[in-house]
Each structure stands twice: as structure tokens, then as C-alpha cells.
mmCIF file of C-alpha atoms in Angstrom:
data_model
loop_
_atom_site.group_PDB
_atom_site.id
_atom_site.type_symbol
_atom_site.label_atom_id
_atom_site.label_comp_id
_atom_site.label_asym_id
_atom_site.label_seq_id
_atom_site.Cartn_x
_atom_site.Cartn_y
_atom_site.Cartn_z
ATOM 1 C CA MET A 58 -23.270 31.892 -12.384
ATOM 2 C CA TYR A 59 -24.945 35.164 -13.337
ATOM 3 C CA VAL A 60 -26.836 35.162 -10.076
ATOM 4 C CA SER A 61 -23.644 34.663 -8.106
ATOM 5 C CA LYS A 62 -22.082 37.625 -9.864
ATOM 6 C CA GLN A 63 -24.851 40.056 -9.183
ATOM 7 C CA LYS A 64 -25.395 38.988 -5.651
ATOM 8 C CA HIS A 65 -21.777 38.816 -4.565
ATOM 9 C CA MET A 66 -19.744 41.015 -6.863
ATOM 10 C CA HIS A 67 -19.207 43.631 -4.182
ATOM 11 C CA ASN A 68 -16.915 41.589 -2.010
ATOM 12 C CA GLU A 69 -15.593 38.224 -3.049
ATOM 13 C CA HIS A 70 -13.137 38.134 -0.170
ATOM 14 C CA THR A 71 -15.562 36.880 2.427
ATOM 15 C CA ASP A 72 -16.138 33.480 3.982
ATOM 16 C CA GLU A 73 -19.770 33.848 3.006
ATOM 17 C CA HIS A 74 -18.974 34.245 -0.665
ATOM 18 C CA PHE A 75 -16.492 31.387 -0.447
ATOM 19 C CA GLN A 76 -19.150 29.085 1.024
ATOM 20 C CA PHE A 77 -21.569 30.263 -1.659
ATOM 21 C CA ARG A 78 -19.111 29.149 -4.343
ATOM 22 C CA ILE A 79 -18.585 25.780 -2.613
ATOM 23 C CA ASP A 80 -22.329 25.203 -2.300
ATOM 24 C CA ASN A 81 -22.663 26.149 -5.936
ATOM 25 C CA GLY A 82 -20.325 23.293 -6.882
ATOM 26 C CA GLU A 83 -17.472 25.545 -8.001
ATOM 27 C CA TYR A 84 -13.835 24.522 -7.684
ATOM 28 C CA ILE A 85 -11.458 26.706 -5.698
ATOM 29 C CA GLU A 86 -8.189 27.589 -7.442
ATOM 30 C CA PRO A 87 -4.881 28.578 -5.788
ATOM 31 C CA ARG A 88 -5.241 32.342 -6.041
ATOM 32 C CA ASP A 89 -8.921 32.509 -5.154
ATOM 33 C CA TYR A 90 -10.023 33.775 -1.785
ATOM 34 C CA MET A 91 -10.241 30.999 0.817
ATOM 35 C CA PRO A 92 -10.657 31.049 4.605
ATOM 36 C CA GLU A 93 -7.394 30.437 6.442
ATOM 37 C CA ALA A 94 -8.863 27.352 8.107
ATOM 38 C CA TYR A 95 -9.704 25.866 4.668
ATOM 39 C CA ARG A 96 -6.128 26.397 3.552
ATOM 40 C CA LYS A 97 -4.760 24.838 6.754
ATOM 41 C CA ASN A 98 -7.142 21.894 6.599
ATOM 42 C CA LEU A 99 -6.126 21.246 2.976
ATOM 43 C CA ILE A 100 -2.403 21.498 3.657
ATOM 44 C CA ARG A 101 -2.794 19.036 6.510
ATOM 45 C CA GLN A 102 -4.810 16.565 4.457
ATOM 46 C CA ILE A 103 -2.843 16.810 1.179
ATOM 47 C CA SER A 104 0.579 16.667 2.832
ATOM 48 C CA GLN A 105 -0.526 13.692 4.924
ATOM 49 C CA HIS A 106 -1.718 12.058 1.726
ATOM 50 C CA ALA A 107 1.587 12.819 -0.039
ATOM 51 C CA HIS A 108 3.657 11.486 2.863
ATOM 52 C CA SER A 109 1.546 8.314 2.830
ATOM 53 C CA GLU A 110 2.340 7.674 -0.820
ATOM 54 C CA VAL A 111 6.051 8.039 -0.205
ATOM 55 C CA ILE A 112 6.265 6.179 3.132
ATOM 56 C CA GLY A 113 4.067 3.504 1.549
ATOM 57 C CA MET A 114 6.939 2.665 -0.787
ATOM 58 C CA GLN A 115 8.863 1.140 2.131
ATOM 59 C CA PRO A 116 6.814 -1.960 3.031
ATOM 60 C CA GLU A 117 6.619 -2.865 -0.661
ATOM 61 C CA GLY A 118 10.246 -2.014 -1.384
ATOM 62 C CA ASN A 119 11.090 -4.553 1.292
ATOM 63 C CA TRP A 120 10.102 -7.342 -1.142
ATOM 64 C CA ILE A 121 11.597 -6.199 -4.459
ATOM 65 C CA THR A 122 14.716 -8.302 -4.052
ATOM 66 C CA ARG A 123 12.709 -11.330 -2.977
ATOM 67 C CA ALA A 124 9.831 -11.240 -5.473
ATOM 68 C CA PRO A 125 9.137 -14.830 -6.527
ATOM 69 C CA SER A 126 9.479 -14.227 -10.301
ATOM 70 C CA LEU A 127 10.855 -11.712 -12.763
ATOM 71 C CA ARG A 128 7.269 -10.862 -13.733
ATOM 72 C CA SER A 129 6.253 -10.076 -10.172
ATOM 73 C CA LYS A 130 9.450 -8.109 -9.588
ATOM 74 C CA GLN A 131 8.837 -5.905 -12.647
ATOM 75 C CA ILE A 132 5.250 -5.303 -11.595
ATOM 76 C CA LEU A 133 6.232 -4.429 -8.031
ATOM 77 C CA LEU A 134 8.895 -2.003 -9.245
ATOM 78 C CA ALA A 135 6.372 -0.288 -11.525
ATOM 79 C CA LYS A 136 3.852 -0.044 -8.710
ATOM 80 C CA ILE A 137 6.356 1.481 -6.302
ATOM 81 C CA GLN A 138 7.477 3.941 -8.969
ATOM 82 C CA ASP A 139 3.824 4.964 -9.340
ATOM 83 C CA GLU A 140 3.555 5.584 -5.587
ATOM 84 C CA GLY A 141 6.549 7.910 -5.745
ATOM 85 C CA GLY A 142 4.899 9.754 -8.627
ATOM 86 C CA HIS A 143 1.665 10.043 -6.664
ATOM 87 C CA GLY A 144 3.564 11.580 -3.781
ATOM 88 C CA LEU A 145 4.984 14.161 -6.188
ATOM 89 C CA TYR A 146 1.578 15.058 -7.637
ATOM 90 C CA LEU A 147 0.286 15.616 -4.134
ATOM 91 C CA TYR A 148 3.260 17.629 -2.886
ATOM 92 C CA SER A 149 2.784 19.849 -5.957
ATOM 93 C CA ALA A 150 -0.908 20.299 -5.160
ATOM 94 C CA ALA A 151 -0.045 21.292 -1.578
ATOM 95 C CA GLU A 152 2.654 23.690 -2.790
ATOM 96 C CA THR A 153 -0.007 25.731 -4.611
ATOM 97 C CA LEU A 154 -1.336 26.593 -1.139
ATOM 98 C CA GLY A 155 1.864 28.373 -0.203
ATOM 99 C CA VAL A 156 3.736 25.665 1.688
ATOM 100 C CA SER A 157 7.050 24.410 0.307
ATOM 101 C CA ARG A 158 7.990 20.787 -0.101
ATOM 102 C CA THR A 159 10.966 21.436 2.175
ATOM 103 C CA GLU A 160 8.617 22.579 4.950
ATOM 104 C CA MET A 161 6.338 19.593 4.478
ATOM 105 C CA ILE A 162 9.236 17.167 4.705
ATOM 106 C CA GLU A 163 10.589 18.966 7.764
ATOM 107 C CA GLN A 164 7.181 18.559 9.407
ATOM 108 C CA LEU A 165 7.175 14.866 8.563
ATOM 109 C CA HIS A 166 10.643 14.387 10.004
ATOM 110 C CA ALA A 167 9.740 16.341 13.142
ATOM 111 C CA GLY A 168 6.722 14.083 13.662
ATOM 112 C CA LYS A 169 4.332 17.025 13.239
ATOM 113 C CA ALA A 170 2.834 15.732 9.997
ATOM 114 C CA LYS A 171 1.274 12.286 9.851
ATOM 115 C CA TYR A 172 1.091 9.628 7.192
ATOM 116 C CA SER A 173 -1.363 6.780 6.912
ATOM 117 C CA ASN A 174 -1.223 4.528 9.944
ATOM 118 C CA ILE A 175 -1.310 1.435 7.772
ATOM 119 C CA PHE A 176 2.337 1.797 6.808
ATOM 120 C CA ASN A 177 3.414 1.313 10.399
ATOM 121 C CA TYR A 178 2.644 -2.393 10.001
ATOM 122 C CA PRO A 179 5.362 -4.721 8.680
ATOM 123 C CA SER A 180 5.316 -6.676 5.404
ATOM 124 C CA LEU A 181 6.461 -10.053 6.691
ATOM 125 C CA ASN A 182 6.202 -12.236 3.596
ATOM 126 C CA TRP A 183 5.150 -12.269 -0.054
ATOM 127 C CA ALA A 184 1.471 -12.757 0.810
ATOM 128 C CA ASP A 185 1.610 -9.352 2.503
ATOM 129 C CA ILE A 186 2.448 -7.784 -0.853
ATOM 130 C CA GLY A 187 -0.771 -9.328 -2.142
ATOM 131 C CA ALA A 188 -2.747 -8.095 0.848
ATOM 132 C CA ILE A 189 -1.273 -4.592 0.609
ATOM 133 C CA GLY A 190 -2.139 -4.243 -3.076
ATOM 134 C CA TRP A 191 -5.598 -5.699 -2.694
ATOM 135 C CA LEU A 192 -6.718 -4.311 0.687
ATOM 136 C CA VAL A 193 -4.566 -1.247 1.338
ATOM 137 C CA ASP A 194 -4.639 0.084 -2.207
ATOM 138 C CA GLY A 195 -8.264 -1.033 -2.409
ATOM 139 C CA ALA A 196 -9.162 1.093 0.610
ATOM 140 C CA ALA A 197 -7.079 3.992 -0.708
ATOM 141 C CA ILE A 198 -8.863 3.825 -4.068
ATOM 142 C CA VAL A 199 -12.309 4.084 -2.452
ATOM 143 C CA ASN A 200 -11.127 7.241 -0.708
ATOM 144 C CA GLN A 201 -9.398 8.659 -3.780
ATOM 145 C CA VAL A 202 -12.302 8.062 -6.151
ATOM 146 C CA SER A 203 -14.413 10.134 -3.786
ATOM 147 C CA LEU A 204 -11.723 12.841 -3.567
ATOM 148 C CA GLN A 205 -11.751 13.354 -7.343
ATOM 149 C CA ARG A 206 -14.668 15.672 -6.586
ATOM 150 C CA THR A 207 -12.890 17.524 -3.786
ATOM 151 C CA SER A 208 -13.445 21.282 -3.927
ATOM 152 C CA TYR A 209 -9.801 22.331 -4.348
ATOM 153 C CA GLY A 210 -8.880 22.270 -8.052
ATOM 154 C CA PRO A 211 -5.220 21.156 -7.878
ATOM 155 C CA TYR A 212 -6.066 18.395 -5.363
ATOM 156 C CA SER A 213 -8.929 17.197 -7.507
ATOM 157 C CA ARG A 214 -6.754 17.099 -10.635
ATOM 158 C CA ALA A 215 -4.057 15.130 -8.800
ATOM 159 C CA MET A 216 -6.709 12.657 -7.660
ATOM 160 C CA VAL A 217 -8.035 12.144 -11.182
ATOM 161 C CA ARG A 218 -4.540 11.325 -12.386
ATOM 162 C CA ILE A 219 -3.836 9.033 -9.425
ATOM 163 C CA CYS A 220 -7.090 7.115 -9.824
ATOM 164 C CA LYS A 221 -6.256 6.409 -13.479
ATOM 165 C CA GLU A 222 -2.979 4.858 -12.402
ATOM 166 C CA GLU A 223 -4.157 3.048 -9.268
ATOM 167 C CA SER A 224 -6.463 0.626 -11.002
ATOM 168 C CA PHE A 225 -3.656 -1.799 -11.761
ATOM 169 C CA HIS A 226 -2.356 -1.701 -8.213
ATOM 170 C CA GLN A 227 -5.324 -3.353 -6.638
ATOM 171 C CA ARG A 228 -5.476 -5.956 -9.382
ATOM 172 C CA GLN A 229 -1.850 -6.954 -8.904
ATOM 173 C CA GLY A 230 -2.516 -7.518 -5.195
ATOM 174 C CA TYR A 231 -5.688 -9.501 -5.772
ATOM 175 C CA GLU A 232 -3.930 -11.604 -8.411
ATOM 176 C CA ILE A 233 -1.222 -12.532 -5.870
ATOM 177 C CA MET A 234 -3.870 -13.550 -3.313
ATOM 178 C CA ALA A 235 -5.889 -15.515 -5.894
ATOM 179 C CA THR A 236 -2.750 -17.324 -7.085
ATOM 180 C CA MET A 237 -1.759 -18.290 -3.545
ATOM 181 C CA MET A 238 -5.281 -19.528 -2.796
ATOM 182 C CA LYS A 239 -4.963 -21.888 -5.773
ATOM 183 C CA GLY A 240 -1.600 -23.136 -4.448
ATOM 184 C CA THR A 241 -0.520 -25.555 -1.734
ATOM 185 C CA LYS A 242 -2.042 -25.710 1.751
ATOM 186 C CA ASP A 243 0.932 -23.721 3.050
ATOM 187 C CA GLN A 244 0.449 -21.008 0.451
ATOM 188 C CA GLN A 245 -3.253 -20.812 1.254
ATOM 189 C CA ALA A 246 -2.417 -20.496 4.934
ATOM 190 C CA MET A 247 0.026 -17.669 4.165
ATOM 191 C CA ALA A 248 -2.627 -15.789 2.206
ATOM 192 C CA GLN A 249 -5.171 -16.246 5.000
ATOM 193 C CA ASP A 250 -2.629 -15.134 7.588
ATOM 194 C CA ALA A 251 -1.949 -11.952 5.593
ATOM 195 C CA MET A 252 -5.704 -11.362 5.310
ATOM 196 C CA ASN A 253 -6.045 -11.766 9.085
ATOM 197 C CA ARG A 254 -3.316 -9.242 9.803
ATOM 198 C CA TRP A 255 -4.272 -6.596 7.189
ATOM 199 C CA TRP A 256 -8.072 -6.614 7.283
ATOM 200 C CA TRP A 257 -8.577 -4.541 10.426
ATOM 201 C CA PRO A 258 -5.776 -2.030 9.780
ATOM 202 C CA ALA A 259 -7.274 -1.566 6.280
ATOM 203 C CA LEU A 260 -10.640 -0.687 7.841
ATOM 204 C CA MET A 261 -8.884 1.762 10.161
ATOM 205 C CA MET A 262 -7.454 3.584 7.132
ATOM 206 C CA PHE A 263 -10.759 5.421 6.768
ATOM 207 C CA GLY A 264 -10.220 7.046 10.148
ATOM 208 C CA PRO A 265 -12.369 7.230 13.283
ATOM 209 C CA HIS A 266 -16.156 6.898 13.222
ATOM 210 C CA ASP A 267 -17.892 10.050 11.988
ATOM 211 C CA THR A 268 -18.962 10.843 15.550
ATOM 212 C CA ASP A 269 -15.306 10.875 16.717
ATOM 213 C CA SER A 270 -13.670 12.506 13.711
ATOM 214 C CA PRO A 271 -12.347 15.959 14.644
ATOM 215 C CA HIS A 272 -11.716 17.326 11.137
ATOM 216 C CA SER A 273 -14.741 15.856 9.394
ATOM 217 C CA LYS A 274 -17.350 18.515 9.980
ATOM 218 C CA ASP A 275 -15.470 21.388 8.345
ATOM 219 C CA ALA A 276 -14.023 19.129 5.653
ATOM 220 C CA MET A 277 -17.542 18.089 4.636
ATOM 221 C CA LYS A 278 -18.910 21.632 4.782
ATOM 222 C CA TRP A 279 -16.087 22.832 2.525
ATOM 223 C CA LYS A 280 -16.363 19.745 0.319
ATOM 224 C CA ILE A 281 -12.712 18.875 0.902
ATOM 225 C CA LYS A 282 -14.159 15.471 1.737
ATOM 226 C CA ARG A 283 -17.226 14.380 -0.207
ATOM 227 C CA GLU A 284 -18.162 11.322 1.827
ATOM 228 C CA THR A 285 -17.684 10.580 5.524
ATOM 229 C CA ASN A 286 -15.233 8.071 6.985
ATOM 230 C CA ASP A 287 -17.994 5.595 7.776
ATOM 231 C CA GLU A 288 -19.617 5.894 4.358
ATOM 232 C CA LEU A 289 -16.314 5.213 2.610
ATOM 233 C CA ARG A 290 -15.463 2.335 4.959
ATOM 234 C CA GLN A 291 -18.835 0.730 4.232
ATOM 235 C CA LYS A 292 -18.250 1.014 0.478
ATOM 236 C CA PHE A 293 -14.910 -0.715 0.840
ATOM 237 C CA ILE A 294 -16.359 -3.520 2.967
ATOM 238 C CA ASP A 295 -19.266 -4.130 0.603
ATOM 239 C CA LYS A 296 -17.085 -4.425 -2.460
ATOM 240 C CA THR A 297 -14.284 -6.427 -0.837
ATOM 241 C CA ILE A 298 -16.198 -9.234 0.928
ATOM 242 C CA PRO A 299 -17.413 -10.865 -2.319
ATOM 243 C CA GLN A 300 -13.830 -10.690 -3.655
ATOM 244 C CA ALA A 301 -12.573 -12.498 -0.535
ATOM 245 C CA GLU A 302 -15.284 -15.149 -0.779
ATOM 246 C CA LEU A 303 -14.605 -15.727 -4.480
ATOM 247 C CA ILE A 304 -11.063 -16.890 -3.838
ATOM 248 C CA GLY A 305 -11.846 -18.729 -0.588
ATOM 249 C CA LEU A 306 -10.477 -16.278 1.979
ATOM 250 C CA THR A 307 -12.221 -15.841 5.315
ATOM 251 C CA VAL A 308 -12.750 -12.318 6.627
ATOM 252 C CA PRO A 309 -11.485 -12.277 10.241
ATOM 253 C CA ASP A 310 -14.652 -10.789 11.740
ATOM 254 C CA LYS A 311 -17.080 -13.121 13.494
ATOM 255 C CA ASP A 312 -19.729 -10.404 13.608
ATOM 256 C CA LEU A 313 -19.697 -9.840 9.884
ATOM 257 C CA LYS A 314 -23.034 -10.561 8.227
ATOM 258 C CA TRP A 315 -25.117 -9.406 5.295
ATOM 259 C CA ASN A 316 -27.903 -7.062 6.321
ATOM 260 C CA GLU A 317 -30.639 -7.743 3.792
ATOM 261 C CA ALA A 318 -32.817 -4.825 4.869
ATOM 262 C CA ALA A 319 -30.024 -2.258 4.611
ATOM 263 C CA LYS A 320 -28.364 -4.018 1.625
ATOM 264 C CA LYS A 321 -24.971 -3.813 3.260
ATOM 265 C CA TYR A 322 -22.629 -5.802 5.483
ATOM 266 C CA ASP A 323 -22.713 -5.218 9.223
ATOM 267 C CA HIS A 324 -19.279 -5.547 10.750
ATOM 268 C CA GLY A 325 -17.768 -6.031 14.192
ATOM 269 C CA GLU A 326 -16.292 -3.291 16.323
ATOM 270 C CA ILE A 327 -12.934 -1.872 15.284
ATOM 271 C CA ASN A 328 -10.150 -1.882 17.866
ATOM 272 C CA TRP A 329 -9.728 1.875 18.237
ATOM 273 C CA GLU A 330 -7.275 1.478 21.087
ATOM 274 C CA GLU A 331 -4.862 -0.091 18.634
ATOM 275 C CA PHE A 332 -5.570 2.655 16.108
ATOM 276 C CA TYR A 333 -4.732 5.456 18.536
ATOM 277 C CA SER A 334 -1.694 3.709 19.964
ATOM 278 C CA VAL A 335 -0.237 3.258 16.446
ATOM 279 C CA ILE A 336 -0.974 6.918 15.630
ATOM 280 C CA LYS A 337 0.839 7.932 18.796
ATOM 281 C CA GLY A 338 3.925 6.105 17.606
ATOM 282 C CA ASP A 339 3.621 2.696 19.200
ATOM 283 C CA GLY A 340 2.995 0.714 16.001
ATOM 284 C CA PRO A 341 5.418 -2.035 14.989
ATOM 285 C CA CYS A 342 7.291 0.079 12.402
ATOM 286 C CA ASN A 343 6.786 3.780 13.235
ATOM 287 C CA LYS A 344 10.408 4.421 14.157
ATOM 288 C CA GLN A 345 11.802 2.403 11.299
ATOM 289 C CA ARG A 346 9.657 4.145 8.638
ATOM 290 C CA LEU A 347 10.603 7.613 9.778
ATOM 291 C CA SER A 348 14.291 6.969 10.396
ATOM 292 C CA HIS A 349 14.556 5.331 6.960
ATOM 293 C CA HIS A 350 13.028 8.400 5.316
ATOM 294 C CA ILE A 351 15.261 10.779 7.255
ATOM 295 C CA LYS A 352 18.383 8.788 6.424
ATOM 296 C CA TYR A 353 17.743 8.759 2.675
ATOM 297 C CA HIS A 354 16.713 12.383 2.659
ATOM 298 C CA GLU A 355 19.957 13.340 4.383
ATOM 299 C CA ASP A 356 22.014 11.001 2.237
ATOM 300 C CA GLY A 357 20.652 12.872 -0.786
ATOM 301 C CA VAL A 358 21.749 16.335 0.339
ATOM 302 C CA TRP A 359 25.045 16.176 -1.557
ATOM 303 C CA VAL A 360 23.229 15.151 -4.750
ATOM 304 C CA ARG A 361 20.976 18.201 -4.599
ATOM 305 C CA GLU A 362 23.952 20.425 -3.799
ATOM 306 C CA ALA A 363 25.871 18.982 -6.730
ATOM 307 C CA ALA A 364 22.896 19.536 -9.022
ATOM 308 C CA GLU A 365 22.705 23.184 -7.983
ATOM 309 C CA ALA A 366 26.448 23.631 -8.478
ATOM 310 C CA HIS A 367 26.218 21.990 -11.881
ATOM 311 C CA LYS A 368 23.411 24.364 -12.853
ATOM 312 C CA LEU A 369 25.634 27.352 -12.169
ATOM 313 C CA LYS A 370 28.422 25.921 -14.350
ATOM 314 C CA THR A 371 26.232 25.187 -17.369
ATOM 315 C CA ASN A 372 23.783 27.155 -19.486
ATOM 316 C CA LEU A 373 20.938 24.794 -18.678
ATOM 317 C CA SER A 374 19.299 27.049 -16.124
ATOM 318 C CA VAL A 375 16.727 29.678 -16.970
ATOM 319 C CA VAL A 376 17.275 33.088 -15.445
ATOM 320 C CA MET B 115 24.867 25.548 1.597
ATOM 321 C CA THR B 116 21.330 25.016 2.869
ATOM 322 C CA ASP B 117 19.373 22.066 1.632
ATOM 323 C CA THR B 118 17.206 22.747 -1.365
ATOM 324 C CA GLN B 119 14.338 20.999 -3.078
ATOM 325 C CA LEU B 120 15.481 22.553 -6.375
ATOM 326 C CA ASP B 121 13.487 24.884 -8.617
ATOM 327 C CA LEU B 122 9.842 24.368 -9.450
ATOM 328 C CA TRP B 123 8.849 23.779 -13.098
ATOM 329 C CA GLU B 124 5.461 23.458 -14.790
ATOM 330 C CA VAL B 125 4.907 20.565 -17.166
ATOM 331 C CA PHE B 126 2.730 20.680 -20.291
ATOM 332 C CA ILE B 127 2.088 17.558 -22.341
ATOM 333 C CA GLN B 128 0.838 17.087 -25.878
ATOM 334 C CA SER B 129 -0.921 13.740 -26.071
ATOM 335 C CA LYS B 130 -0.472 13.491 -29.831
ATOM 336 C CA SER B 131 0.536 15.781 -32.686
ATOM 337 C CA GLY B 132 -2.108 18.273 -33.686
ATOM 338 C CA LEU B 133 -3.529 18.612 -30.182
ATOM 339 C CA PRO B 134 -2.837 21.440 -27.703
ATOM 340 C CA TYR B 135 -0.312 21.144 -24.876
ATOM 341 C CA ILE B 136 -2.152 20.685 -21.592
ATOM 342 C CA HIS B 137 -0.863 21.409 -18.113
ATOM 343 C CA ALA B 138 -0.044 18.132 -16.367
ATOM 344 C CA GLY B 139 1.529 19.306 -13.107
ATOM 345 C CA SER B 140 4.864 20.333 -11.648
ATOM 346 C CA VAL B 141 8.303 18.897 -10.985
ATOM 347 C CA HIS B 142 11.341 19.982 -9.020
ATOM 348 C CA ALA B 143 14.656 20.114 -10.888
ATOM 349 C CA SER B 144 17.884 22.085 -10.863
ATOM 350 C CA ASP B 145 18.093 22.624 -14.631
ATOM 351 C CA MET B 146 16.308 22.032 -17.944
ATOM 352 C CA LYS B 147 17.822 18.648 -18.518
ATOM 353 C CA MET B 148 16.794 17.312 -15.126
ATOM 354 C CA ALA B 149 13.381 18.941 -15.443
ATOM 355 C CA LEU B 150 12.785 17.141 -18.737
ATOM 356 C CA GLN B 151 13.892 13.809 -17.308
ATOM 357 C CA ASN B 152 11.768 14.224 -14.176
ATOM 358 C CA ALA B 153 8.736 15.323 -16.181
ATOM 359 C CA ARG B 154 9.108 12.315 -18.419
ATOM 360 C CA ASP B 155 9.418 9.947 -15.455
ATOM 361 C CA THR B 156 6.610 11.529 -13.478
ATOM 362 C CA TYR B 157 3.959 12.285 -16.070
ATOM 363 C CA THR B 158 4.404 10.006 -19.092
ATOM 364 C CA ARG B 159 4.767 6.461 -17.817
ATOM 365 C CA ARG B 160 1.738 5.218 -19.738
ATOM 366 C CA GLY B 161 1.865 6.784 -23.170
ATOM 367 C CA GLU B 162 0.235 10.033 -21.977
ATOM 368 C CA GLY B 163 2.155 12.097 -24.475
ATOM 369 C CA THR B 164 4.505 12.442 -27.393
ATOM 370 C CA SER B 165 5.962 15.820 -26.480
ATOM 371 C CA ILE B 166 6.658 17.867 -23.332
ATOM 372 C CA TRP B 167 6.953 21.623 -22.701
ATOM 373 C CA LEU B 168 8.526 22.900 -19.499
ATOM 374 C CA LEU B 169 8.889 26.289 -17.984
ATOM 375 C CA PRO B 170 10.057 27.573 -14.618
ATOM 376 C CA SER B 171 6.975 28.242 -12.476
ATOM 377 C CA LYS B 172 8.310 31.648 -11.481
ATOM 378 C CA HIS B 173 8.021 32.810 -15.107
ATOM 379 C CA ILE B 174 4.301 32.141 -15.377
ATOM 380 C CA VAL B 175 2.232 35.283 -15.619
ATOM 381 C CA ALA B 176 -1.285 34.722 -14.311
ATOM 382 C CA SER B 177 -4.376 36.844 -14.151
ATOM 383 C CA ASN B 178 -5.599 37.925 -10.750
ATOM 384 C CA PRO B 179 -8.887 36.330 -9.670
ATOM 385 C CA ASP B 180 -10.016 39.804 -8.531
ATOM 386 C CA ASP B 181 -9.933 40.959 -12.158
ATOM 387 C CA LYS B 182 -12.294 38.210 -13.229
ATOM 388 C CA GLU B 183 -15.221 40.527 -13.866
ATOM 389 C CA MET B 184 -13.182 43.001 -15.836
ATOM 390 C CA LEU B 185 -11.343 40.436 -17.935
ATOM 391 C CA PHE B 186 -13.889 37.719 -18.488
ATOM 392 C CA ASP B 187 -17.276 39.403 -18.369
ATOM 393 C CA PRO B 188 -19.201 37.710 -21.150
ATOM 394 C CA SER B 189 -20.271 41.120 -22.544
ATOM 395 C CA ASN B 190 -23.803 39.972 -23.024
ATOM 396 C CA ASP B 191 -24.622 43.440 -24.310
ATOM 397 C CA LYS B 192 -22.431 42.744 -27.339
ATOM 398 C CA ILE B 193 -24.645 40.065 -28.754
ATOM 399 C CA TYR B 194 -23.422 40.861 -32.279
ATOM 400 C CA ARG B 195 -20.385 38.741 -31.360
ATOM 401 C CA HIS B 196 -22.526 35.660 -31.736
ATOM 402 C CA PRO B 197 -23.566 34.258 -35.123
ATOM 403 C CA THR B 198 -27.181 33.931 -34.027
ATOM 404 C CA PHE B 199 -27.441 37.754 -33.911
ATOM 405 C CA TYR B 200 -27.562 38.068 -37.697
ATOM 406 C CA VAL B 201 -30.636 37.845 -39.884
ATOM 407 C CA MET B 202 -30.080 35.561 -42.841
ATOM 408 C CA PRO B 203 -32.262 35.638 -45.964
ATOM 409 C CA GLU B 204 -34.851 32.876 -46.159
ATOM 410 C CA GLY B 205 -33.418 29.808 -47.888
ATOM 411 C CA ALA B 206 -29.694 30.638 -47.404
ATOM 412 C CA THR B 207 -27.718 27.433 -46.773
ATOM 413 C CA HIS B 208 -24.189 26.502 -45.705
ATOM 414 C CA ILE B 209 -23.797 29.754 -43.734
#
């Protein structure tokens, strides 16, 4: 630290000094100097992450009223409440970069900001709730564990909190799958069908291959991302295959095999055409997810107006 | 009236009595009552705390990172601020 001071005390407002701090393993805080492109890259990534948490409540919310037991309904409600909370942590982290939540939501509604592609797939039956918790949250956790060491302080702190809470999510999904695999032939077939439909989209959650990933190079240099898309995807595959085998599920990839020399699984080619067509808006649920969000946001306008009016009539505000 | 996301508040949580309040994050709320409810719902779903402090973000006064040197220089020339600076008589204990 003393070295950094002497060497760079003259001008801390340079990209060079910023990179020096990053390379030195320092965290960047909201009011520190940062290159404009770092700020933009972070806003894009954090807001996309926040939108994903919130949009991700929809496929799961679809099954609250039809959960097969009171126990599973309570658990699902708690999980969805967590996702809403995670969205809030992340919106707050992005707000420290000078963008307002209103702007971020406007960008989402205008189709300018993305959310995770995975939520453009439908949750058709209860087995999908198992597959979402196990595979989708499982993939998200691999990414989020890595992001706990992201270079932007508020983002990192949000990730630490989220990771603490996520650990039950994946377990609830895996428990559903394990229970169904111990059930009747029909239930086993449902679980396998869900596995078949969610496996590949889950792998796509990590994004394009490193060679085709437009934002990766800067994000790695600035330590916004700590591991590449392919590295994270491989981690997810290696930890998930034994879990699938343990409960008797087949991974829908005929090219999948253990590579003894590399101590990892080799997998088949991902259908990137599907990935890009869903990103462009042609997934099964793109329109539904967005119109649902817009409708409830607009339906809530009068509540926010009433809250503001109430504030002015009471002494509960702080001047 | 234009749509609003309500005011921004900062949330501090004490995990148990005797310990300091630590910044947990932010919430949006129109008034104190809503801020408290939102903070409770957002940040203490798993026994994270026994008490919450809230304040409007706009009232936080923060130091400027540019003043870091001036404010937080360790003053290594003032080594008499550290207990190891002092010469104790041979055999002195509990000091």
C-alpha cells in the first residue's frame, strides 16, 4: 500500500492508477475514480443481474397455487421472496454508480436492458420447479460465488449476502428431483423430461464461449468477472453430473464423457443458434415475461403515489 | 404526478446487543414506517439482527476519496502513538 501511495499519489484520477489498484487486489468504492467504460460495464452487468432476479420470480410464481403440499408451497414462497430481495440488493449496488432504479426499470421495459435468457423458457409442470432450483439456481450460484470477489465493493457485498441465502434454493430443487425419481414411473418420466428441457438452457446461462464473448476481455482485466464463461460452465458441469447420476437422471448429451487426463467432463456442442434467437426475443416466453412486469409496475403507480401523498400528510418523513 | 421509486434509505443492522450496527444495504420507501418494514423484510429474514437503524441516504456525510492522504495517512512519523514505542523497565508485567 505504501508503494502505491508514493508511486501514484500525484494523480489518482487516471486509468493507469485505477488499473494499478485493480491489479493490487483493491476494491473500488462508489466515489473512487473509475474509467467511464468500467462504470458502464458494471451498470450493464449489475442491472442485468438484478432484472434476472426479479423476472426469475415469474416462472416459479406460476406454481405457487399448485404446489403439491403445504410444505412445498411455503418453501417456494420463501424462495421467491428471496429472489425479490436479491433483485433489491443488486439494484441498490447499481444505484451507487449513479443510475436510478427508475432508469434501470425503464431500460428493461424498453427492451434495452437484458435479463437472463433462461427465464424466457416456460415452467410447464412441478418437475420444472425442481429443475429450476437445482439447475438454474445451481448455475447461478457457480457464477455468484465467483462474483463475491468482483472488484466493485457494493457488488461484491451484495454477492456475499446473496450467496449466503442461495444455498437453500438449490437444495430445494434437488430435493424435488430426488423425490420424483423415487416415485412412480410417471413421476420419474416427468423429472427426466424437465432435465431434458432445462439442461442445455442452464449451460447457456454462462454466456457464449470465451472466444465469442464481447464483454469478457475488459470485464476480466478490471476483475468485474473473476472467471471466464467457459471456466464457470465447466465447474457447473463437473459438480452437477454426479448429482444427476446419484438420483438416476440421464444428462441429455450423447457426447458427454469423463476426460480422465483433464479430470473434467467433455460435453457436446451447445446450440448457439437457439441462444441468440432467444436473446433476440424469439424465446417461448419473452413477450409474456416483459408484459407481465410492465403491467404490475404500472398497476403499482397509484400505490407509490398514495405513499408519497401519505408522507406529506404525516410526520413520518425526514426533511 | 410522475412515477417515483420513493426515497432511498440506508439500513444498519445490529446482529445482537453489545455489537456495533453494520451497514447492510439500502431500501426505497416513502416514509420511516415503510422504510422500517422494507428493511425488515429485505435484510432480516434469517435472524440477521435484533435491531435496525435507518437514515435517508441523502443525509449521509461522506469523506471524499481525494482527501484520503490527508485524512487517513498513518502518520508513521508519530510512532509514539503505538505502545511499542515506550521503554518499559526490565521485569514489568501486566502493562
